[in-house]
């Protein structure tokens, strides 16, 4: 069984500041992937970033980076230079190597203020 | 290219009626997934298709729920004798179906309201 824990139900950040959204995971599979998705108020799930369990370097995609600490089973999302459009729910998910069904956390609501 | 599409975008039905939700995946994607998201909650896995077969139906909450996929493309999720607790957003996703954890791309969802 897999489990994702997102301990921050809500986060506030000012525009142009960086913010870290926490995610810890539990999986018995030695090979797995970690994903972050953004869900704005429109409801659509938007893929942001992926980290494979055997990747040596932390993943980066534009303003998004993933702080992957395998021994601690943590995969925090860092958003640099926050923008008003970043206000949304953010979900962390883990998928195993057998097939790609994802297990999601309960999400963190991020609000970016001017 | 086009993303994942779902129809209808909204469905209001009366308790006890049957509903069908449709998902059209990204062209070429062999894997297709259905999830359910209740108000203010995370996503709950329902069923996974690889091609036309469903190796994992473990998430279907009851035998009132069924899904099929034809031609390795379009999928239909059917809920029979709907109950008020079935009210949720039903999200479909597709991926290349590669070995290992490959990225799933989601559709806009169908918001189901059971009165």
Coordinates of N, CA and C in Angstrom, one line a residue:
Chain A
X1 N 0.8 -1.2 0.0 CA 0.0 0.0 0.0 C 0.9 1.2 0.0
X2 N 0.4 2.3 -0.6 CA 1.1 3.5 -0.7 C 0.3 4.6 0.1
X3 N 1.1 5.6 0.6 CA 0.4 6.6 1.3 C 1.2 8.0 1.1
X4 N 0.4 9.0 0.9 CA 1.0 10.4 0.8 C 0.4 11.2 1.9
X5 N 1.3 12.0 2.6 CA 0.9 12.9 3.6 C 1.3 14.3 3.3
X6 N 0.3 15.2 3.2 CA 0.5 16.6 3.1 C 0.0 17.3 4.3
X7 N 0.9 17.8 5.1 CA 0.5 18.2 6.5 C 0.0 19.7 6.5
X8 N 0.2 20.4 5.4 CA -0.2 21.8 5.4 C -1.6 21.9 4.6
X9 N -2.7 22.1 5.3 CA -3.9 22.3 4.6 C -4.0 23.6 3.8
X10 N -3.3 24.6 4.4 CA -3.3 25.9 3.7 C -1.9 26.6 3.9
X11 N -1.5 27.4 2.8 CA -0.3 28.1 2.9 C -0.5 29.5 2.3
X12 N 0.1 30.5 2.9 CA 0.0 31.9 2.4 C 1.4 32.3 2.0
X13 N 1.5 33.0 0.9 CA 2.8 33.6 0.5 C 2.5 34.9 -0.3
X14 N 3.5 35.8 -0.2 CA 3.4 37.0 -0.9 C 4.0 36.9 -2.3
X15 N 3.4 37.6 -3.2 CA 3.9 37.6 -4.6 C 5.4 37.8 -4.6
X16 N 6.1 37.0 -5.5 CA 7.5 37.1 -5.7 C 8.3 36.4 -4.7
X17 N 7.7 35.9 -3.6 CA 8.5 35.1 -2.7 C 8.4 33.7 -3.0
X18 N 9.4 32.9 -2.5 CA 9.4 31.4 -2.7 C 8.5 30.8 -1.6
X19 N 8.0 29.6 -1.9 CA 7.2 28.8 -1.0 C 7.5 27.3 -1.1
X20 N 7.5 26.6 0.0 CA 7.7 25.2 0.0 C 6.5 24.5 0.5
X21 N 6.0 23.5 -0.3 CA 4.9 22.7 0.0 C 5.4 21.3 0.4
X22 N 5.0 20.8 1.6 CA 5.5 19.6 2.1 C 4.8 18.4 1.6
X23 N 5.5 17.3 1.4 CA 5.0 16.0 1.0 C 5.9 14.9 1.6
X24 N 5.3 14.0 2.3 CA 6.0 12.8 2.7 C 5.2 11.6 2.2
X25 N 5.9 10.5 1.9 CA 5.3 9.4 1.3 C 5.7 8.1 1.9
X26 N 5.0 7.1 1.7 CA 5.3 5.7 2.2 C 4.9 4.7 1.1
X27 N 5.9 4.0 0.7 CA 5.7 2.9 -0.3 C 6.7 1.8 -0.1
X28 N 6.2 0.6 -0.4 CA 7.1 -0.6 -0.2 C 7.8 -0.9 -1.5
X29 N 7.5 -0.2 -2.6 CA 8.0 -0.5 -3.9 C 9.4 0.1 -4.0
X30 N 10.5 -0.6 -4.4 CA 11.8 0.0 -4.5 C 11.9 1.0 -5.6
X31 N 11.0 0.9 -6.6 CA 11.0 1.8 -7.8 C 9.7 2.5 -7.8
X32 N 9.7 3.8 -7.8 CA 8.5 4.6 -7.8 C 8.7 6.0 -8.4
X33 N 7.6 6.7 -8.6 CA 7.7 8.0 -9.1 C 6.9 9.0 -8.2
X34 N 7.3 10.2 -8.1 CA 6.6 11.2 -7.3 C 6.2 12.3 -8.2
X35 N 4.9 12.8 -8.1 CA 4.3 13.7 -9.0 C 3.7 14.9 -8.1
X36 N 3.7 16.1 -8.7 CA 3.0 17.2 -8.2 C 2.0 17.7 -9.2
X37 N 0.8 17.9 -8.8 CA -0.3 18.5 -9.7 C -0.8 19.7 -9.0
X38 N -1.3 20.6 -9.9 CA -1.9 21.9 -9.5 C -3.4 21.8 -9.9
X39 N -4.3 22.2 -9.0 CA -5.7 22.2 -9.3 C -6.2 23.6 -9.0
X40 N -6.3 24.5 -10.0 CA -6.9 25.8 -9.8 C -8.4 25.6 -9.6
X41 N -9.1 26.8 -9.3 CA -10.5 26.7 -9.0 C -11.3 26.2 -10.2
X42 N -10.8 26.2 -11.4 CA -11.5 25.6 -12.5 C -11.7 24.1 -12.4
X43 N -10.8 23.5 -11.6 CA -11.0 22.1 -11.3 C -10.1 21.1 -12.1
X44 N -9.4 21.6 -13.1 CA -8.6 20.7 -13.9 C -7.3 20.4 -13.2
X45 N -6.8 19.2 -13.2 CA -5.6 18.8 -12.6 C -4.4 19.0 -13.6
X46 N -3.5 19.8 -13.3 CA -2.4 20.2 -14.2 C -1.1 19.6 -13.7
X47 N -0.5 18.8 -14.5 CA 0.8 18.2 -14.1 C 1.9 19.2 -14.0
X48 N 2.7 19.2 -12.9 CA 3.8 20.2 -12.7 C 5.1 19.6 -12.9
X49 N 5.4 18.5 -12.2 CA 6.8 18.0 -12.1 C 6.8 16.5 -11.6
X50 N 7.8 15.8 -12.1 CA 8.0 14.4 -11.8 C 9.4 14.1 -11.3
X51 N 9.5 13.2 -10.3 CA 10.8 12.8 -9.8 C 10.8 11.3 -9.7
X52 N 11.7 10.6 -10.3 CA 11.9 9.2 -10.2 C 12.7 8.8 -9.0
X53 N 12.4 7.7 -8.4 CA 13.1 7.3 -7.2 C 14.5 7.1 -7.4
X54 N 15.0 6.8 -8.6 CA 16.4 6.5 -8.8 C 17.1 7.7 -9.4
X55 N 16.4 8.8 -9.6 CA 17.0 10.0 -10.2 C 18.0 10.6 -9.1
X56 N 19.2 10.9 -9.6 CA 20.2 11.4 -8.7 C 20.0 12.9 -8.4
X57 N 19.5 13.6 -9.4 CA 19.3 15.0 -9.2 C 17.8 15.4 -8.9
X58 N 17.6 16.5 -8.2 CA 16.3 16.9 -8.0 C 15.7 17.5 -9.3
X59 N 14.4 17.2 -9.5 CA 13.8 17.6 -10.7 C 13.5 19.1 -10.7
X60 N 13.6 19.8 -11.8 CA 13.2 21.2 -11.9 C 12.4 21.4 -13.2
X61 N 11.4 22.3 -13.1 CA 10.6 22.7 -14.3 C 10.3 24.1 -14.2
X62 N 11.1 25.0 -14.8 CA 10.8 26.4 -14.7 C 10.9 26.9 -13.2
X63 N 9.8 27.4 -12.7 CA 9.8 28.0 -11.3 C 9.6 26.9 -10.3
X64 N 9.3 25.6 -10.8 CA 9.1 24.5 -9.9 C 10.3 23.7 -9.7
X65 N 10.6 23.3 -8.5 CA 11.6 22.3 -8.2 C 11.2 21.4 -7.1
X66 N 11.7 20.2 -7.1 CA 11.3 19.2 -6.2 C 12.5 18.9 -5.3
X67 N 12.3 19.1 -4.0 CA 13.4 18.8 -3.0 C 13.2 17.3 -2.6
X68 N 13.9 16.4 -3.2 CA 13.7 15.0 -3.0 C 14.7 14.5 -2.0
X69 N 14.2 14.0 -0.8 CA 15.1 13.4 0.2 C 14.6 12.0 0.4
X70 N 15.3 11.1 -0.3 CA 14.8 9.7 -0.3 C 14.8 9.0 1.0
X71 N 15.9 9.3 1.8 CA 16.0 8.6 3.1 C 14.9 9.1 4.0
X72 N 14.5 10.3 3.9 CA 13.4 10.8 4.7 C 12.1 10.6 4.1
X73 N 12.0 10.1 2.9 CA 10.8 9.8 2.2 C 10.0 11.1 2.1
X74 N 10.7 12.2 1.6 CA 10.0 13.4 1.5 C 10.3 14.0 0.1
X75 N 9.3 14.7 -0.5 CA 9.3 15.2 -1.9 C 8.6 16.5 -1.9
X76 N 9.3 17.5 -1.3 CA 8.7 18.8 -1.2 C 8.7 19.6 -2.5
X77 N 7.7 20.3 -2.8 CA 7.6 21.2 -4.0 C 8.1 22.6 -3.6
X78 N 9.0 23.2 -4.3 CA 9.4 24.5 -4.1 C 9.0 25.4 -5.3
X79 N 8.2 26.4 -5.0 CA 7.8 27.4 -6.1 C 8.6 28.7 -5.8
X80 N 9.4 29.0 -6.8 CA 10.1 30.3 -6.7 C 9.4 31.4 -7.3
X81 N 9.6 32.6 -6.8 CA 9.0 33.8 -7.4 C 7.5 33.6 -7.6
X82 N 6.7 33.4 -6.5 CA 5.3 33.1 -6.6 C 4.6 34.2 -7.4
X83 N 3.6 33.8 -8.1 CA 2.7 34.7 -8.9 C 1.3 34.5 -8.4
X84 N 0.4 35.5 -8.7 CA -1.0 35.4 -8.3 C -1.6 34.2 -8.9
X85 N -1.3 33.8 -10.1 CA -1.8 32.7 -10.8 C -1.4 31.4 -10.2
X86 N -0.5 31.4 -9.2 CA -0.1 30.1 -8.5 C -1.2 29.7 -7.4
X87 N -2.1 30.6 -7.1 CA -3.1 30.3 -6.1 C -3.9 29.1 -6.6
X88 N -3.9 28.1 -5.8 CA -4.6 26.8 -6.3 C -4.4 25.8 -5.2
X89 N -5.0 24.6 -5.4 CA -4.7 23.4 -4.6 C -3.6 22.7 -5.2
X90 N -2.7 22.2 -4.4 CA -1.5 21.4 -4.9 C -1.5 20.0 -4.3
X91 N -1.4 19.0 -5.2 CA -1.5 17.6 -4.8 C -0.2 16.9 -5.1
X92 N 0.3 16.2 -4.1 CA 1.4 15.3 -4.3 C 0.9 13.9 -4.5
X93 N 1.6 13.1 -5.3 CA 1.1 11.8 -5.6 C 2.3 10.8 -5.8
X94 N 2.1 9.6 -5.5 CA 3.2 8.6 -5.7 C 2.6 7.5 -6.6
X95 N 3.4 7.0 -7.5 CA 3.1 5.9 -8.4 C 4.1 4.8 -8.4
X96 N 3.7 3.5 -8.4 CA 4.7 2.5 -8.3 C 5.2 2.1 -9.7
X97 N 6.1 1.1 -9.7 CA 6.8 0.7 -11.0 C 5.9 -0.3 -11.7
X98 N 5.0 -0.9 -11.1 CA 4.2 -2.0 -11.8 C 3.3 -1.3 -12.8
X99 N 2.5 -0.5 -12.4 CA 1.7 0.3 -13.3 C 1.4 1.6 -12.7
X100 N 0.8 2.5 -13.4 CA 0.9 3.9 -13.0 C -0.2 4.5 -12.2
X101 N -1.0 3.6 -11.5 CA -2.1 4.2 -10.7 C -1.4 5.1 -9.6
X102 N -1.9 6.2 -9.4 CA -1.4 7.2 -8.5 C -2.2 7.2 -7.2
X103 N -1.4 7.4 -6.1 CA -2.1 7.6 -4.8 C -1.8 9.1 -4.5
X104 N -2.9 9.8 -4.2 CA -2.8 11.2 -3.9 C -2.9 11.6 -2.5
X105 N -2.2 12.7 -2.1 CA -2.4 13.3 -0.8 C -3.7 14.1 -0.8
X106 N -4.0 14.7 0.4 CA -5.2 15.5 0.5 C -5.1 16.9 0.0
X107 N -3.9 17.3 -0.3 CA -3.7 18.6 -1.0 C -3.3 19.7 0.0
X108 N -2.7 20.7 -0.5 CA -2.4 22.0 0.2 C -3.0 23.1 -0.7
X109 N -3.8 24.0 0.0 CA -4.3 25.2 -0.7 C -3.3 26.3 -0.5
X110 N -2.8 26.8 -1.7 CA -1.8 27.9 -1.7 C -2.5 29.2 -2.1
X111 N -2.4 30.2 -1.3 CA -2.9 31.5 -1.7 C -1.8 32.5 -1.8
X112 N -1.7 33.2 -2.9 CA -0.6 34.1 -3.2 C -1.3 35.5 -3.1
X113 N -0.7 36.4 -2.3 CA -1.3 37.7 -2.1 C -0.4 38.8 -2.8
X114 N -1.0 39.9 -3.2 CA -0.2 40.9 -3.9 C 0.8 41.6 -2.9
Chain B
X1 N -1.6 19.0 -29.8 CA -2.7 18.0 -29.9 C -3.8 18.2 -28.8
X2 N -4.9 17.6 -29.0 CA -6.0 17.7 -28.0 C -5.6 17.0 -26.8
X3 N -6.1 17.5 -25.6 CA -5.9 16.9 -24.4 C -7.0 15.9 -24.1
X4 N -7.1 15.4 -22.8 CA -8.2 14.5 -22.4 C -9.5 15.3 -22.4
X5 N -10.5 14.7 -23.0 CA -11.8 15.4 -22.9 C -12.8 14.5 -22.2
X6 N -13.8 15.2 -21.5 CA -14.8 14.4 -20.8 C -16.2 15.1 -21.0
X7 N -17.2 14.2 -21.0 CA -18.5 14.8 -21.2 C -19.5 13.9 -20.4
X8 N -20.6 14.5 -19.9 CA -20.8 16.0 -19.9 C -19.9 16.7 -18.9
X9 N -19.9 18.0 -18.9 CA -19.1 18.7 -17.9 C -19.8 18.7 -16.6
X10 N -21.1 18.8 -16.7 CA -22.0 18.8 -15.5 C -23.2 17.8 -15.7
X11 N -23.5 17.1 -14.7 CA -24.7 16.2 -14.8 C -25.5 16.3 -13.5
X12 N -26.7 16.6 -13.6 CA -27.6 16.6 -12.4 C -28.6 15.5 -12.7
X13 N -28.8 14.6 -11.7 CA -29.7 13.5 -11.8 C -30.4 13.3 -10.6
X14 N -31.5 12.5 -10.7 CA -32.3 12.2 -9.5 C -31.8 10.8 -8.9
X15 N -31.9 10.7 -7.6 CA -31.5 9.5 -7.0 C -32.3 8.3 -7.6
X16 N -31.5 7.2 -7.9 CA -32.0 6.0 -8.4 C -31.9 5.9 -9.9
X17 N -31.5 7.0 -10.6 CA -31.3 7.0 -12.0 C -29.9 6.5 -12.4
X18 N -29.8 6.0 -13.6 CA -28.4 5.6 -14.1 C -27.8 6.8 -14.8
X19 N -26.5 6.9 -14.7 CA -25.7 7.9 -15.5 C -24.5 7.3 -16.2
X20 N -24.2 7.9 -17.3 CA -23.0 7.5 -18.1 C -22.1 8.7 -18.2
X21 N -20.8 8.5 -17.9 CA -19.8 9.5 -18.0 C -18.8 9.1 -19.1
X22 N -18.4 10.0 -19.9 CA -17.6 9.6 -21.1 C -16.2 10.3 -20.9
X23 N -15.2 9.5 -21.4 CA -13.8 10.0 -21.4 C -13.2 9.7 -22.7
X24 N -12.6 10.7 -23.3 CA -11.8 10.6 -24.6 C -10.4 10.9 -24.3
X25 N -9.5 9.9 -24.3 CA -8.1 10.1 -23.9 C -7.3 10.8 -25.0
X26 N -6.1 11.2 -24.6 CA -5.1 11.7 -25.6 C -4.8 10.6 -26.6
X27 N -4.8 11.0 -27.9 CA -4.5 10.0 -28.9 C -3.2 9.3 -28.7
X28 N -3.2 8.0 -28.8 CA -2.0 7.2 -28.6 C -1.8 6.7 -27.2
X29 N -2.5 7.3 -26.3 CA -2.3 6.9 -24.9 C -3.0 5.5 -24.7
X30 N -2.3 4.5 -24.2 CA -2.9 3.2 -24.0 C -3.5 3.0 -22.6
X31 N -3.1 3.8 -21.7 CA -3.6 3.7 -20.3 C -4.6 4.7 -20.0
X32 N -5.6 4.4 -19.3 CA -6.7 5.3 -18.9 C -7.2 5.0 -17.5
X33 N -7.4 6.1 -16.8 CA -7.7 6.0 -15.4 C -9.0 6.8 -15.0
X34 N -9.8 6.3 -14.1 CA -10.9 7.1 -13.6 C -10.6 7.3 -12.1
X35 N -10.9 8.5 -11.7 CA -10.8 8.9 -10.3 C -12.0 9.7 -9.9
X36 N -12.2 9.7 -8.6 CA -13.4 10.5 -8.0 C -12.8 11.5 -7.0
X37 N -13.4 12.7 -7.0 CA -13.0 13.7 -6.1 C -14.2 14.3 -5.4
X38 N -14.4 14.0 -4.2 CA -15.5 14.6 -3.4 C -15.1 15.9 -2.9
X39 N -16.1 16.7 -2.6 CA -15.9 18.1 -2.2 C -14.8 18.3 -1.2
X40 N -13.7 19.1 -1.6 CA -12.6 19.4 -0.6 C -11.7 18.2 -0.3
X41 N -11.8 17.2 -1.1 CA -11.0 16.0 -0.8 C -10.0 15.8 -1.9
X42 N -9.1 14.8 -1.7 CA -8.1 14.4 -2.7 C -8.8 13.5 -3.7
X43 N -8.0 12.9 -4.5 CA -8.5 12.0 -5.5 C -8.5 10.6 -5.1
X44 N -9.6 9.9 -5.4 CA -9.8 8.5 -5.0 C -9.8 7.7 -6.3
X45 N -8.9 6.7 -6.4 CA -8.8 5.9 -7.6 C -10.0 5.0 -7.7
X46 N -10.5 4.9 -9.0 CA -11.6 4.0 -9.2 C -11.2 2.8 -10.0
X47 N -10.6 3.0 -11.2 CA -10.4 1.9 -12.1 C -9.3 2.3 -13.1
X48 N -8.5 1.3 -13.6 CA -7.4 1.6 -14.6 C -7.6 0.6 -15.7
X49 N -7.4 1.1 -16.9 CA -7.4 0.4 -18.2 C -6.1 0.4 -18.8
X50 N -5.6 -0.8 -19.3 CA -4.5 -0.9 -20.2 C -5.1 -1.4 -21.5
X51 N -5.1 -0.6 -22.5 CA -5.9 -1.0 -23.7 C -7.3 -1.1 -23.3
X52 N -8.0 -2.2 -23.7 CA -9.4 -2.4 -23.4 C -9.6 -3.2 -22.1
X53 N -8.5 -3.7 -21.5 CA -8.7 -4.5 -20.3 C -8.5 -3.7 -19.1
X54 N -9.1 -4.1 -18.0 CA -9.0 -3.4 -16.7 C -8.3 -4.3 -15.7
X55 N -7.0 -4.2 -15.6 CA -6.3 -5.1 -14.6 C -6.6 -4.7 -13.2
X56 N -7.1 -3.5 -13.0 CA -7.3 -3.0 -11.6 C -8.6 -2.3 -11.5
X57 N -9.6 -3.1 -10.8 CA -10.9 -2.5 -10.6 C -11.1 -2.3 -9.1
X58 N -10.0 -2.3 -8.4 CA -10.1 -2.4 -6.9 C -10.8 -1.1 -6.3
X59 N -10.7 0.0 -7.0 CA -11.3 1.2 -6.4 C -12.7 1.4 -6.6
X60 N -13.4 0.6 -7.4 CA -14.8 0.8 -7.6 C -15.6 0.6 -6.3
X61 N -16.3 1.6 -5.9 CA -16.9 1.5 -4.5 C -18.0 0.5 -4.3
X62 N -18.7 0.1 -5.4 CA -19.8 -0.8 -5.2 C -20.0 -1.4 -6.6
X63 N -20.9 -2.5 -6.6 CA -21.2 -3.1 -7.9 C -22.2 -2.2 -8.7
X64 N -22.6 -1.1 -8.2 CA -23.3 -0.1 -9.0 C -22.4 0.6 -10.0
X65 N -21.2 0.5 -9.8 CA -20.2 1.2 -10.7 C -19.6 0.2 -11.6
X66 N -19.5 0.6 -12.9 CA -18.9 -0.2 -13.9 C -18.2 0.7 -14.9
X67 N -17.3 0.2 -15.7 CA -16.6 0.9 -16.7 C -16.2 0.0 -17.8
X68 N -16.2 0.6 -19.0 CA -15.7 -0.2 -20.2 C -14.9 0.8 -21.0
X69 N -14.0 0.2 -21.8 CA -13.3 0.9 -22.8 C -13.3 0.1 -24.1
X70 N -13.5 0.8 -25.2 CA -13.6 0.1 -26.5 C -12.6 0.7 -27.5
X71 N -12.1 -0.2 -28.3 CA -11.2 0.3 -29.3 C -9.9 0.9 -28.8
X72 N -9.6 0.6 -27.5 CA -8.4 1.2 -26.9 C -8.5 2.7 -26.8
X73 N -9.7 3.3 -26.9 CA -9.8 4.7 -26.8 C -10.8 5.2 -25.8
X74 N -12.0 5.5 -26.3 CA -13.0 6.1 -25.4 C -13.4 5.1 -24.3
X75 N -13.7 5.7 -23.1 CA -14.1 4.9 -22.0 C -15.4 5.5 -21.4
X76 N -16.3 4.6 -20.9 CA -17.5 5.1 -20.3 C -17.6 4.5 -18.9
X77 N -17.8 5.4 -17.9 CA -18.1 5.0 -16.5 C -19.6 5.1 -16.3
X78 N -20.2 4.0 -15.9 CA -21.6 3.9 -15.6 C -21.9 3.8 -14.1
X79 N -22.8 4.6 -13.6 CA -23.2 4.4 -12.3 C -24.7 4.1 -12.3
X80 N -25.1 3.0 -11.8 CA -26.5 2.6 -11.8 C -27.1 3.0 -10.4
X81 N -28.4 3.2 -10.5 CA -29.2 3.5 -9.3 C -28.4 4.5 -8.4
X82 N -28.1 5.7 -8.9 CA -27.3 6.7 -8.2 C -27.8 7.0 -6.9
X83 N -26.9 7.3 -6.0 CA -27.2 7.7 -4.6 C -26.6 9.1 -4.4
X84 N -27.1 9.7 -3.3 CA -26.6 11.1 -3.1 C -25.1 11.1 -2.8
X85 N -24.6 10.0 -2.2 CA -23.1 10.0 -1.9 C -22.3 9.8 -3.1
X86 N -22.9 9.5 -4.3 CA -22.1 9.5 -5.5 C -21.8 10.9 -6.1
X87 N -22.4 11.9 -5.5 CA -22.1 13.3 -5.9 C -20.7 13.6 -5.7
X88 N -20.0 14.0 -6.8 CA -18.6 14.2 -6.8 C -18.2 14.7 -8.2
X89 N -16.9 15.0 -8.3 CA -16.3 15.3 -9.6 C -15.6 14.0 -10.0
X90 N -15.9 13.5 -11.2 CA -15.3 12.3 -11.8 C -14.2 12.7 -12.8
X91 N -13.0 12.4 -12.5 CA -11.9 12.8 -13.3 C -11.3 11.6 -14.1
X92 N -11.0 11.8 -15.3 CA -10.4 10.8 -16.2 C -9.0 11.3 -16.5
X93 N -8.1 10.3 -16.6 CA -6.7 10.7 -17.0 C -6.2 9.6 -18.0
X94 N -5.2 10.0 -18.8 CA -4.6 9.0 -19.6 C -3.1 9.2 -19.6
X95 N -2.4 8.1 -20.0 CA -0.9 8.1 -20.1 C -0.5 7.2 -21.2
X96 N 0.8 7.2 -21.4 CA 1.4 6.3 -22.5 C 1.3 4.8 -22.0
X97 N 1.2 4.6 -20.7 CA 1.1 3.2 -20.3 C 2.5 2.5 -20.3
X98 N 3.5 3.3 -20.1 CA 4.9 2.8 -20.1 C 5.2 2.1 -18.8
X99 N 6.1 1.1 -18.8 CA 6.6 0.5 -17.5 C 7.2 1.6 -16.6
X100 N 6.9 1.5 -15.4 CA 7.3 2.5 -14.5 C 6.3 3.6 -14.3
X101 N 6.5 4.5 -13.5 CA 5.5 5.6 -13.2 C 5.5 6.6 -14.3
X102 N 4.6 6.6 -15.3 CA 4.6 7.6 -16.3 C 3.5 8.6 -16.0
X103 N 3.6 9.8 -16.6 CA 2.8 10.9 -16.2 C 1.4 10.7 -16.7
X104 N 0.4 11.0 -15.8 CA -1.0 11.0 -16.2 C -1.4 12.4 -16.5
X105 N -2.2 12.6 -17.6 CA -2.8 13.9 -17.9 C -4.3 13.8 -17.8
X106 N -4.8 14.8 -17.1 CA -6.2 14.7 -16.7 C -7.1 15.6 -17.6
X107 N -8.3 15.1 -17.6 CA -9.4 15.9 -18.3 C -10.0 16.9 -17.3
X108 N -11.0 17.7 -17.8 CA -11.6 18.7 -16.9 C -12.5 18.2 -15.9
X109 N -12.9 16.9 -16.1 CA -13.8 16.3 -15.1 C -15.3 16.5 -15.4
X110 N -16.1 15.6 -14.8 CA -17.6 15.7 -14.9 C -18.1 15.9 -13.5
X111 N -18.8 17.0 -13.2 CA -19.4 17.2 -11.9 C -20.7 16.6 -11.9
X112 N -20.9 15.6 -11.0 CA -22.1 14.8 -10.9 C -22.8 15.2 -9.6
X113 N -24.1 15.6 -9.8 CA -24.9 16.0 -8.6 C -26.1 15.1 -8.6
X114 N -26.3 14.4 -7.5 CA -27.4 13.5 -7.3 C -28.4 14.1 -6.3
X115 N -29.6 14.4 -6.8 CA -30.6 15.1 -5.9 C -31.4 14.1 -5.1

